[in-house]
Amino acid sequence: MTGVDRLTREQAAAELARLAAEIARHDRLYHHDDRPEISDGDYDALGRRNHAIETRFPDLLRADSPSHRVGAAPSEAFDKVTHGRPMLSLGNAFEGDEIREFVVRVRRFLGLGDDLTVDLVAEPKIDGLSASLRYESGQFIQGATRGDGRVGEDITLNLRTLRDIPLRLSGDELPDLLEVRGEVYMAKGDFETLNAQRLADGEPPFANPRNAAAGSLRLLDSKITASRNLHFFAYAWGEVTPPPSGSHWDMLERFERWGFIINPLTRRCADVDQALAFYDELAAARAELPYDIDGVVYKVDALDWQDRLGMVARAPRWAIAHKFPAEQARTRILAIEIQVGRTGALTPVARLQPVTVGGVVVSNATLHNEDEIRRKDVRVGDTVVVQRAGDVIPQVVEVVLDKRPGGSVEYVFPRQCPVCGSTAEREDGEAVWRCTGGLLCEAQAVERLRHFVSRDAFDIEGLGEKQIEEFWRAGLIKEAADIFSLEAHRAAILESSGWRETSVNNLFQAIEARRHVSLERFIHALGIRHVGETTARLLAGFYGTWEKFLEGARAAQDREGDAYVALKEVDGIGPKMVETLVDFFTDAEAIAMVTALAEVAPPEDFEAPRGETPLADKTIVFTGSMEAMTRAEAKARAKSLGAKVAGSISKKTDYLVAGGGAGSKAAKARDLGVTTLDEAEWLAMIAGAGDGRPLDRVLPGPCPFGTAAAPTGPSW
Ligand code: IVH
């Protein structure tokens, strides 16, 4: 072999190309196929030669060079990356029956006849963290965390160190552009070794392999990531050009050919019974697997069906997670304390003798509400079974009665707010006691502000819970609007500990940068009960501007008037939400608060995410039955094209789509002069809008996808 110092530039370039391919092939043989062809010594020699050539010709460093596997110099912070398509989360189920219902819903949505079966792909649900990998012309060019689903962090350098992630795709029929999604995880064995090492070095151990993987991936020094031996299973995709066709299973096979690792337990199931049998098998094998899994994910195999099913909120209708039962442990209740939430809800929390549940130390568990405490008869001093499932707050499952100490007394739920002393109220039909102190209650005020600045709301960098509490206590921020005049208190802030000139300047800049958020974020930030992100978005889409929203919500107080009727008609807004919204806007204090806020920080008008479509901003009503699609699919389609779907005809209706057997609605539409479309006209109207896929799958839109727990159970 020619000595490195004698290589010409051309020879060096050619050899680096050959080494990149050869080392990648050995990586695959070793890590994926488990049949290495050369000794570790020979493998290392290839790496050393590659490194030596690169050192002599640094400008010849290739994007797919194996030396990226060893990591790069530390950087300052991660850049933000907007995913080509949002990274979705999954609806959860715990019971087999819920999975059967899932399939029934899929069938109903698609209007499938009995002759058609729904093939499912069942995959282990890997307990790691998801990442998105972007390939252009076969080269790995960028890797990102999930972040809020729409925007993640650029962790390319760290991901490049994972041997399971090809730096260049292999095989043929490579897409021009490919976003591969999958899970980064740490094997249980590597986790044990890492923790033993950390303890020996006097560093705190990680709670579980998932945290260890997360901690190892979000390091600014990718050399450390490289030493952590993280792995990656590919199981989904985002933007792909040209778009894939066929089945999910075919796509996984393509992934394999391109060099990714697919979980070997993945199975194609011809029906729900096979899928559930797979779940049982996996549950039994779980403890023996070399990595943590927390359930099974079922995905409708046919991609054209996936496309038609689309998504709801931030989860696909074509997939569902079937979680394993939560992990449990026993411990003792030291005290029961009451927490006051932003809407005044009093939530009892059990303070526990710390106990490890599924690898995580738990010292608090929620007791939900008064009825739950009574139902389980939970008392201070009791030994209880606590459980945690995934990321959810630990819960008290039951009391171990034979361990109850003598003389224990029933817990009496307070009738007063423990923070401000105001009386608590419990409305008819509600399980929750609420503090009536409103914004006078410190807890409520602070919680509201915390919600206001949280990630899915105003998301002001550098203004987190801690700072909000600090400013509240100092009297600098009493309500949301005050945030935008915080600069007036510069001197006072600088006097308090922890703030320096630069950090204060950064904070003011960050506040300024978020002065005008989207209308949906703004509405969500107000913290109105039952108005979460999805509802806020629906409302923003319905009213379009802050002024119209405020006017509409205030006018809706008149339960007989048009404004109330219109609000009730917004598809997806339930009666509870309507009532709490109307209530919120009857409260003079609340109105003063939001008006002051909108004055100093007016939100942007709602922007339909999808540009011009024939249905954008139209109000549409469906009646009767259609041949080509079910009513549910038609509604979803209309919404994804920017339309508002209403339940009944009014003057505001733009179109009535009348399928077979349409009755009184068609007559009413005629009376009111509303345009009526038959099925063929409806299909013609939506044909050509987008490329046949629901647009909510094509365009990310401005919708803020939060990282809060995935929706529990599909709501469609
Ligand atoms: S599919 C479009 N498949 O679970 C659907 N997710 O609860 C996107 N996860 O954020 C997810 N194993 O981090 C999918 N085989 C699998 C998975 C999986 C683990 C994680 C993933 C996702 C979370 C949703």
XYZ file of C-alpha atoms and ligand atoms in Angstrom:
740
model
C 0.000 0.000 0.000
C 1.341 3.437 -0.927
C 2.505 5.447 2.089
C 0.154 8.295 2.882
C 2.860 10.900 2.328
C 3.419 9.660 -1.217
C -0.223 9.730 -2.331
C -1.210 12.178 -5.038
C -4.362 14.197 -4.494
C -6.311 12.093 -6.988
C -5.137 8.863 -5.403
C -6.050 10.197 -1.969
C -9.554 11.185 -3.098
C -10.110 7.789 -4.687
C -8.886 5.949 -1.640
C -11.044 7.980 0.747
C -14.072 7.085 -1.362
C -13.112 3.420 -1.300
C -12.450 3.469 2.462
C -15.781 5.167 3.204
C -17.615 2.432 1.321
C -15.545 -0.378 2.752
C -15.776 0.755 6.358
C -19.531 1.287 5.959
C -19.810 -2.274 4.644
C -17.893 -3.656 7.628
C -19.990 -1.555 10.014
C -23.074 -3.133 8.563
C -21.676 -6.652 8.641
C -20.672 -6.203 12.254
C -23.580 -4.238 13.719
C -26.482 -5.249 11.573
C -25.799 -8.691 10.146
C -23.745 -9.896 13.071
C -21.198 -11.579 10.796
C -17.949 -9.587 10.674
C -15.541 -10.477 7.891
C -12.396 -8.912 9.320
C -10.777 -8.736 12.751
C -11.186 -5.698 15.000
C -7.498 -4.958 14.457
C -7.891 -4.856 10.668
C -10.998 -2.730 11.019
C -9.150 -0.226 13.195
C -6.307 -0.145 10.676
C -8.758 0.927 7.946
C -10.000 3.726 10.189
C -6.448 4.860 10.963
C -5.486 4.959 7.304
C -8.618 6.952 6.512
C -7.749 9.381 9.287
C -4.139 9.732 8.153
C -5.191 10.574 4.588
C -7.733 13.093 5.815
C -5.123 14.724 8.020
C -2.872 15.230 5.009
C -5.703 16.388 2.718
C -8.219 18.009 5.077
C -10.198 19.522 2.221
C -10.960 16.029 0.883
C -13.000 15.163 3.989
C -16.160 13.485 2.712
C -19.659 13.962 4.070
C -19.839 10.185 4.501
C -16.379 9.904 6.031
C -16.174 7.266 8.781
C -14.292 9.757 10.927
C -17.563 11.559 11.657
C -18.365 8.533 13.801
C -15.857 9.656 16.396
C -17.468 13.025 16.955
C -16.512 16.626 16.421
C -15.415 19.542 18.569
C -17.987 20.892 21.043
C -20.341 23.585 19.777
C -22.146 26.366 21.618
C -25.779 25.413 21.205
C -28.087 23.575 18.847
C -29.655 25.312 15.883
C -33.350 24.951 15.216
C -34.568 22.769 12.360
C -38.025 22.881 10.822
C -39.075 19.367 9.879
C -40.159 18.892 6.258
C -43.334 17.379 7.680
C -44.360 17.504 11.326
C -43.305 14.635 13.559
C -46.506 13.180 14.892
C -47.315 11.499 18.156
C -49.609 8.545 18.715
C -52.946 7.908 20.376
C -52.627 5.449 23.260
C -54.607 2.382 24.228
C -54.155 -0.098 27.040
C -56.798 -2.733 26.300
C -57.173 -5.149 23.420
C -60.753 -3.975 22.926
C -59.540 -0.475 22.242
C -57.420 -1.879 19.422
C -60.436 -3.706 18.010
C -62.323 -0.410 18.158
C -59.429 1.272 16.404
C -59.780 -1.135 13.485
C -63.554 -0.679 13.460
C -63.036 3.083 13.295
C -60.566 2.713 10.453
C -63.029 0.519 8.552
C -65.872 2.914 9.188
C -63.843 5.946 8.180
C -62.798 4.323 4.935
C -66.211 2.780 4.401
C -64.688 -0.670 3.808
C -66.909 -3.559 2.858
C -66.702 -6.901 4.661
C -64.683 -8.372 1.823
C -61.684 -6.142 2.554
C -59.233 -6.872 5.350
C -57.106 -4.282 7.099
C -53.504 -5.471 7.220
C -51.572 -4.010 10.119
C -47.872 -3.736 10.707
C -47.077 -4.289 14.384
C -43.822 -2.854 15.686
C -42.347 -2.806 19.170
C -42.704 0.643 20.679
C -39.114 1.502 21.497
C -38.637 3.497 24.671
C -36.085 5.985 23.436
C -36.389 9.325 21.742
C -37.390 10.006 18.204
C -35.149 11.627 15.655
C -35.558 12.713 12.065
C -32.766 12.158 9.538
C -32.649 14.085 6.298
C -30.992 12.619 3.205
C -30.493 14.532 -0.008
C -29.248 12.596 -3.040
C -28.487 9.723 -0.693
C -26.280 11.767 1.669
C -27.108 12.224 5.325
C -27.215 15.974 5.598
C -29.132 16.778 8.754
C -30.501 15.099 11.835
C -32.884 16.614 14.361
C -34.720 15.932 17.582
C -38.507 15.886 17.558
C -38.741 19.159 19.494
C -42.323 20.365 19.445
C -43.058 18.181 16.406
C -42.680 21.029 13.956
C -39.323 22.451 14.940
C -36.581 20.379 16.526
C -32.903 20.847 17.286
C -30.063 20.194 14.910
C -28.107 17.281 16.357
C -26.478 16.194 13.089
C -22.995 15.906 14.539
C -24.186 13.669 17.326
C -26.334 11.481 15.101
C -23.464 11.014 12.688
C -21.650 9.126 15.423
C -24.316 6.397 15.494
C -23.217 3.400 13.485
C -26.804 2.392 12.813
C -27.297 5.614 10.863
C -25.932 5.373 7.315
C -24.002 8.452 6.266
C -24.797 7.577 2.673
C -27.664 5.392 1.523
C -26.869 2.109 -0.154
C -28.851 0.130 -2.732
C -30.841 1.503 -5.631
C -34.043 3.453 -6.250
C -32.849 6.082 -3.820
C -35.262 8.971 -3.287
C -33.987 12.465 -4.082
C -35.082 13.558 -0.650
C -35.817 11.414 2.355
C -36.669 12.196 5.953
C -36.354 8.997 7.940
C -37.871 8.869 11.408
C -37.002 6.426 14.104
C -35.965 5.923 17.670
C -32.564 6.502 19.204
C -32.066 4.215 22.183
C -29.465 2.811 24.510
C -29.229 -0.933 25.107
C -29.856 -2.040 28.694
C -26.333 -3.490 28.995
C -24.690 -0.260 27.832
C -26.867 1.659 30.256
C -25.684 -0.471 33.199
C -22.050 -0.053 32.183
C -22.428 3.684 31.737
C -24.073 4.113 35.128
C -21.448 2.012 36.898
C -18.813 4.257 35.343
C -20.654 7.431 36.318
C -21.010 6.291 39.902
C -17.320 5.449 40.020
C -16.556 8.951 38.712
C -18.811 10.532 41.305
C -21.386 11.594 38.688
C -25.125 11.099 39.154
C -26.429 7.979 37.400
C -29.170 8.190 34.750
C -32.612 7.056 35.871
C -33.232 4.741 32.911
C -31.881 3.903 29.439
C -34.222 6.422 27.852
C -32.864 9.306 29.926
C -29.344 8.088 29.297
C -29.997 8.098 25.535
C -31.552 11.554 25.707
C -28.694 12.878 27.820
C -26.165 11.380 25.427
C -27.810 12.757 22.315
C -28.257 16.317 23.479
C -24.607 16.848 24.284
C -22.736 19.739 22.777
C -19.654 17.570 22.551
C -20.316 14.833 20.001
C -17.154 12.998 21.058
C -18.975 12.011 24.225
C -22.029 10.944 22.207
C -19.706 8.795 20.111
C -18.525 6.993 23.246
C -22.075 6.146 24.368
C -22.897 3.487 21.778
C -26.394 4.659 20.909
C -28.562 2.777 18.417
C -31.291 3.635 15.969
C -34.345 1.786 14.623
C -36.087 3.323 11.602
C -39.896 3.052 11.565
C -41.463 6.072 9.840
C -40.788 8.907 7.444
C -41.577 12.532 6.801
C -40.947 14.281 3.522
C -40.008 11.899 0.709
C -39.540 12.730 -2.993
C -40.801 10.995 -4.978
C -43.498 10.022 -2.477
C -43.569 6.343 -1.558
C -46.386 4.068 -2.646
C -47.411 0.534 -1.768
C -47.372 -0.436 1.860
C -45.674 0.512 5.096
C -44.085 -2.925 5.081
C -42.607 -2.329 1.591
C -41.214 0.953 2.828
C -39.553 -0.728 5.807
C -37.976 -3.183 3.374
C -36.731 -0.282 1.300
C -35.299 1.277 4.466
C -33.364 -1.933 5.092
C -31.939 -1.935 1.598
C -30.886 1.666 2.010
C -28.904 0.755 5.099
C -31.224 1.354 8.076
C -31.982 -1.064 10.847
C -35.585 -2.132 11.191
C -36.587 -3.722 14.438
C -36.322 -7.461 13.730
C -39.499 -8.240 15.694
C -41.653 -6.117 13.360
C -44.521 -8.193 12.006
C -47.179 -7.886 9.353
C -50.580 -9.011 10.674
C -53.539 -9.985 8.527
C -56.076 -9.053 11.193
C -56.489 -7.665 14.668
C -56.310 -11.109 16.326
C -52.850 -11.666 14.933
C -51.845 -8.206 16.057
C -53.077 -8.848 19.604
C -51.322 -12.221 19.693
C -48.129 -10.394 18.761
C -48.705 -7.989 21.655
C -48.972 -10.920 24.095
C -45.825 -12.518 22.712
C -43.918 -9.306 23.021
C -45.184 -8.622 26.537
C -43.832 -12.021 27.568
C -40.485 -11.468 25.841
C -40.124 -7.883 27.031
C -37.870 -8.433 30.016
C -35.435 -10.497 27.954
C -35.026 -7.955 25.166
C -31.728 -6.077 25.166
C -33.541 -2.709 24.994
C -36.606 -1.171 26.677
C -39.953 -1.213 24.942
C -43.169 0.184 26.364
C -45.767 -1.280 24.025
C -46.616 -2.121 20.453
C -47.439 0.291 17.634
C -49.968 -0.875 15.048
C -49.979 0.849 11.678
C -52.430 0.423 8.812
C -50.226 -1.147 6.159
C -51.685 0.295 2.945
C -50.208 3.726 2.279
C -53.173 4.923 0.213
C -55.382 4.186 3.217
C -52.955 5.956 5.513
C -53.228 8.980 3.260
C -57.001 8.927 3.286
C -57.122 8.469 7.036
C -54.897 11.502 7.590
C -54.483 12.788 11.097
C -56.416 14.335 13.905
C -54.924 16.823 16.369
C -51.311 15.733 16.206
C -51.640 11.981 15.770
C -52.308 9.882 12.691
C -55.663 8.100 12.400
C -53.845 5.146 10.861
C -51.707 4.206 13.837
C -52.144 3.564 17.528
C -49.875 2.649 20.422
C -50.897 -0.309 22.579
C -49.067 0.294 25.814
C -47.935 -2.366 28.254
C -49.442 -2.133 31.714
C -47.749 0.402 33.887
C -45.020 -0.547 36.270
C -45.917 -0.593 39.922
C -44.298 -0.427 43.354
C -45.366 -0.120 47.007
C -44.603 2.785 49.278
C -46.058 4.896 52.118
C -47.964 8.159 52.014
C -46.235 10.762 54.164
C -48.717 13.557 53.556
C -51.523 14.682 51.289
C -51.110 18.190 49.939
C -53.337 20.305 47.754
C -52.002 21.974 44.626
C -53.812 24.883 43.055
C -53.826 24.967 39.270
C -54.239 27.867 36.894
C -57.977 27.456 36.656
C -58.215 27.183 40.438
C -58.584 23.407 40.439
C -57.524 21.904 43.760
C -55.567 18.738 43.056
C -54.599 16.450 45.907
C -51.052 15.127 45.694
C -49.631 12.302 47.783
C -46.155 12.965 49.138
C -44.522 9.555 49.173
C -41.648 7.814 50.808
C -39.397 7.896 47.698
C -39.525 4.614 45.794
C -38.098 3.389 42.497
C -40.774 2.521 39.964
C -39.583 1.205 36.636
C -36.168 2.720 37.177
C -37.352 6.182 38.222
C -37.517 7.544 41.747
C -41.047 8.634 42.557
C -41.837 10.846 45.532
C -45.193 12.370 44.507
C -48.285 10.838 43.009
C -51.518 12.449 41.961
C -54.695 11.509 43.802
C -56.811 13.268 41.159
C -59.711 14.625 43.208
C -61.884 14.230 46.284
C -63.949 11.371 44.845
C -60.889 9.364 43.966
C -59.521 9.727 47.488
C -62.843 8.623 48.894
C -63.261 5.778 46.424
C -59.859 4.360 47.264
C -60.084 5.536 50.860
C -56.542 6.848 50.759
C -55.223 8.075 54.129
C -52.020 9.625 55.361
C -49.779 6.824 56.658
C -51.208 4.231 54.257
C -49.051 1.860 52.280
C -50.129 2.181 48.663
C -49.404 0.741 45.243
C -48.112 3.454 42.903
C -47.652 3.134 39.205
C -46.194 5.073 36.379
C -46.733 4.486 32.693
C -44.334 6.194 30.371
C -44.132 9.888 31.023
C -47.435 10.289 32.829
C -47.628 11.528 36.394
C -47.351 8.635 38.859
C -50.685 7.499 40.251
C -51.892 5.801 43.394
C -53.582 2.574 42.293
C -54.817 1.185 45.603
C -54.297 1.044 49.334
C -52.743 -2.068 50.868
C -55.347 -2.327 53.615
C -53.655 -4.930 55.782
C -50.763 -2.501 56.219
C -52.935 0.368 57.430
C -51.646 1.681 60.760
C -54.048 1.697 63.725
C -55.796 4.989 64.494
C -55.634 6.332 60.929
C -58.389 8.748 59.976
C -60.258 9.377 56.772
C -58.895 12.248 54.724
C -61.090 15.337 54.732
C -60.892 17.378 51.573
C -60.463 21.100 52.353
C -63.295 23.512 51.609
C -60.891 26.399 51.296
C -58.024 27.235 49.022
C -54.840 26.393 50.931
C -53.028 29.245 49.214
C -55.350 32.277 49.399
C -57.983 31.055 51.830
C -60.925 31.750 49.508
C -63.778 29.300 49.665
C -63.654 26.365 47.305
C -66.604 25.431 45.118
C -67.585 22.282 43.405
C -69.943 22.656 40.480
C -72.708 20.193 39.742
C -71.448 17.271 37.754
C -67.807 18.218 38.343
C -65.335 16.179 40.338
C -63.067 19.101 41.020
C -63.127 21.660 43.807
C -62.031 25.078 42.660
C -60.659 28.070 44.475
C -62.959 31.061 43.945
C -60.163 33.580 44.458
C -59.610 34.055 40.723
C -56.601 36.160 39.922
C -56.414 37.338 43.528
C -55.155 33.876 44.402
C -51.392 33.809 44.122
C -51.328 30.202 43.007
C -53.794 30.775 40.198
C -52.118 33.941 39.048
C -48.692 32.349 38.956
C -49.957 29.179 37.286
C -51.713 31.218 34.645
C -48.557 33.156 33.930
C -46.558 29.968 33.801
C -48.969 28.579 31.278
C -48.828 31.834 29.392
C -45.082 31.637 28.798
C -44.985 27.860 28.280
C -43.724 26.269 25.138
C -47.066 25.822 23.394
C -48.196 29.307 24.349
C -46.031 32.455 24.131
C -42.845 30.423 24.411
C -40.566 33.237 25.513
C -36.973 32.128 25.662
C -35.411 32.682 29.046
C -38.735 33.376 30.737
C -39.604 30.097 32.350
C -41.492 29.073 35.456
C -38.693 30.108 37.756
C -38.358 33.615 36.377
C -42.117 34.103 36.301
C -42.342 33.238 39.973
C -39.451 35.525 40.785
C -41.000 38.480 38.919
C -44.407 37.785 40.380
C -43.060 37.815 43.916
C -41.152 41.013 43.231
C -44.422 42.547 42.025
C -43.029 43.206 38.540
C -45.417 40.936 36.680
C -48.935 40.549 38.004
C -50.644 39.687 34.758
C -49.662 38.707 31.249
C -49.629 42.236 29.827
C -46.979 43.227 32.395
C -44.475 40.974 30.670
C -44.367 43.385 27.767
C -43.470 46.354 29.942
C -40.920 44.496 32.009
C -38.169 46.600 30.540
C -39.356 49.508 32.681
C -38.080 47.531 35.675
C -34.605 46.983 34.302
C -32.909 48.537 37.343
C -34.930 46.515 39.838
C -34.206 43.291 37.955
C -30.503 44.012 37.792
C -30.467 44.545 41.511
C -31.844 41.119 42.211
C -29.426 38.266 42.249
C -28.732 36.216 39.168
C -29.408 38.872 36.549
C -26.658 40.544 34.651
C -26.634 43.125 31.906
C -26.397 40.573 29.095
C -28.948 38.162 30.453
C -31.420 40.986 31.027
C -30.853 42.305 27.508
C -31.378 38.841 26.104
C -34.576 38.495 28.057
C -35.978 41.787 26.786
C -35.045 40.834 23.267
C -36.731 37.469 23.633
C -39.888 39.145 24.941
C -39.865 41.609 22.072
C -39.434 38.773 19.605
C -42.646 37.166 20.871
C -44.772 40.261 21.081
C -46.907 39.210 18.138
C -47.698 35.519 18.206
C -50.219 33.701 16.052
C -53.863 34.012 17.030
C -54.097 30.342 17.991
C -51.127 30.582 20.330
C -52.586 33.726 21.811
C -55.954 32.100 22.497
C -54.275 29.029 23.931
C -52.078 31.212 26.129
C -55.125 32.777 27.799
C -55.517 29.550 29.732
C -59.278 29.236 29.404
C -60.539 25.970 30.824
C -61.087 23.244 28.201
C -59.455 25.408 25.544
C -56.284 23.529 24.679
C -54.140 23.870 21.627
C -56.502 22.120 19.255
C -59.545 24.090 20.340
C -57.583 27.325 20.217
C -56.659 26.557 16.666
C -60.238 25.787 15.723
C -61.364 29.043 17.268
C -58.610 31.007 15.567
C -59.554 29.445 12.255
C -63.216 30.201 12.818
C -62.909 33.834 13.856
C -59.767 34.756 11.953
C -58.894 37.875 13.958
C -58.633 38.726 17.626
C -61.275 41.432 17.322
C -63.793 39.052 15.812
C -62.999 36.399 18.373
C -63.465 38.767 21.281
C -66.639 40.181 19.829
C -68.005 36.705 19.025
C -67.159 35.222 22.413
C -68.664 38.182 24.282
C -71.776 38.294 22.160
C -72.256 34.556 22.723
C -73.468 35.394 26.237
C -76.845 35.806 24.650
C -77.831 32.168 24.420
C -80.557 33.042 21.933
C -78.385 35.099 19.612
C -76.550 34.260 16.391
C -73.100 34.492 17.975
C -73.891 31.686 20.416
C -75.381 29.515 17.702
C -72.368 30.124 15.468
C -69.947 29.185 18.231
C -71.803 25.973 18.933
C -71.676 25.104 15.280
C -67.888 25.133 15.034
C -67.063 21.535 14.295
C -64.840 20.027 16.972
C -65.882 22.453 19.729
C -67.892 20.624 22.331
C -70.644 22.049 24.529
C -68.376 22.171 27.604
C -65.851 24.276 25.780
C -68.565 26.627 24.569
C -69.824 27.119 28.116
C -66.431 27.736 29.703
C -65.521 30.089 26.900
C -68.710 32.069 27.297
C -68.239 32.095 31.078
C -64.686 33.330 30.753
C -65.844 36.292 28.718
C -68.554 37.260 31.166
C -65.947 37.857 33.840
C -65.028 41.555 33.893
C -61.588 40.873 35.326
C -60.791 38.358 32.649
C -61.895 40.754 29.935
C -59.766 43.513 31.414
C -56.822 41.138 31.497
C -57.117 39.979 27.880
C -57.879 43.436 26.561
C -54.808 44.875 28.245
C -52.790 42.043 26.805
C -54.114 42.395 23.263
C -53.308 46.089 23.415
C -49.626 45.615 24.180
C -49.168 42.334 22.340
C -51.740 42.095 19.543
C -51.717 38.646 17.907
C -51.363 38.073 14.195
C -54.487 37.265 12.254
C -55.102 33.601 11.593
C -53.451 32.402 8.457
C -54.997 29.414 6.789
C -52.053 27.076 6.445
C -52.834 26.002 2.990
C -53.054 28.992 0.666
C -55.802 29.003 -1.870
C -58.076 26.005 -2.079
C -61.648 26.200 -3.260
C -62.820 25.389 0.244
C -60.606 27.744 2.224
C -62.707 29.557 4.824
C -65.979 28.175 3.468
C -68.554 26.800 5.856
C -69.806 23.464 4.709
C -72.456 21.034 5.925
C -72.711 17.367 4.982
C -75.887 15.364 4.850
C -76.962 12.010 3.461
C -74.562 9.245 2.494
C -71.960 9.145 -0.249
C -70.571 6.304 -2.304
C -66.896 7.202 -2.519
C -66.189 8.138 1.056
C -67.754 8.076 4.459
C -69.079 11.206 6.101
C -66.142 11.193 8.525
C -63.650 11.095 5.682
C -65.477 13.825 3.785
C -65.461 16.071 6.855
C -61.786 15.458 7.511
C -61.038 16.189 3.889
C -62.990 19.430 3.958
C -61.216 20.563 7.113
C -57.825 19.703 5.713
C -58.656 21.974 2.769
C -59.334 24.872 5.079
C -63.124 24.644 5.335
C -65.190 24.940 8.493
C -67.548 22.041 8.917
C -70.844 22.817 10.613
C -73.590 20.540 11.832
C -76.602 22.414 10.581
C -77.575 24.862 7.887
C -77.675 28.581 8.550
C -77.328 31.760 6.542
C -73.580 31.442 6.986
C -73.377 28.070 5.257
C -71.585 28.236 1.908
C -72.229 24.704 0.690
C -74.418 21.804 1.573
C -73.042 18.526 0.278
C -76.036 16.255 -0.050
C -75.456 12.540 -0.538
C -78.133 9.943 -1.034
C -81.155 10.095 1.228
C -80.647 13.754 2.180
C -83.712 15.032 4.008
C -84.704 18.236 5.748
C -81.312 19.866 5.414
C -81.591 19.944 1.631
C -84.968 21.670 1.927
C -83.604 24.200 4.406
C -80.620 24.898 2.138
C -83.005 25.634 -0.703
C -85.017 28.003 1.477
C -81.918 29.897 2.545
C -80.418 29.917 -0.937
C -77.394 27.839 0.092
C -75.547 26.165 -2.791
C -76.133 22.428 -2.715
C -73.591 20.026 -4.209
C -74.233 16.396 -5.031
C -71.525 13.812 -4.525
C -70.062 14.175 -8.026
C -69.839 17.946 -7.651
C -68.211 17.578 -4.271
C -65.635 15.141 -5.630
C -64.935 17.473 -8.519
C -64.422 20.330 -6.108
C -61.847 18.497 -4.016
C -60.131 16.797 -6.944
C -56.903 18.535 -7.758
C -56.840 20.339 -4.438
C -53.480 19.155 -3.164
C -52.192 15.933 -4.675
C -54.967 13.717 -3.443
C -53.624 13.539 0.081
C -55.282 15.471 2.828
C -53.359 18.701 3.019
C -52.804 18.389 6.726
C -50.342 15.678 5.800
C -48.679 17.690 3.101
C -48.151 21.021 4.756
C -46.908 21.487 8.255
C -48.914 24.677 8.653
C -48.347 27.032 11.548
C -49.905 24.604 14.008
C -47.761 24.372 17.130
C -47.305 20.688 17.847
C -46.677 20.439 21.536
C -44.639 17.888 23.366
C -47.248 17.357 26.018
C -48.300 13.772 26.532
C -49.735 12.257 23.390
C -53.512 12.369 23.192
C -54.926 9.568 25.233
C -57.213 7.614 23.024
C -58.323 8.930 19.695
C -61.163 11.406 19.788
C -62.715 10.754 16.445
S -44.637 5.869 14.808
C -46.600 8.796 12.609
N -43.423 3.694 15.596
O -43.501 6.677 20.249
C -46.335 8.070 13.817
N -43.352 5.583 17.044
O -45.913 7.866 21.316
C -45.088 8.441 14.491
N -42.052 5.237 19.076
O -42.840 9.933 19.142
C -44.592 7.493 15.451
N -41.459 3.158 18.663
O -40.847 8.407 19.664
C -43.733 4.958 15.904
N -42.370 1.712 16.135
C -42.665 2.965 16.430
C -42.227 3.573 17.625
C -42.603 4.889 17.894
C -41.364 4.169 19.510
C -42.187 6.507 19.798
C -41.874 7.739 18.994
C -43.116 8.575 19.028
C -43.800 8.042 20.245
C -45.280 8.269 20.150
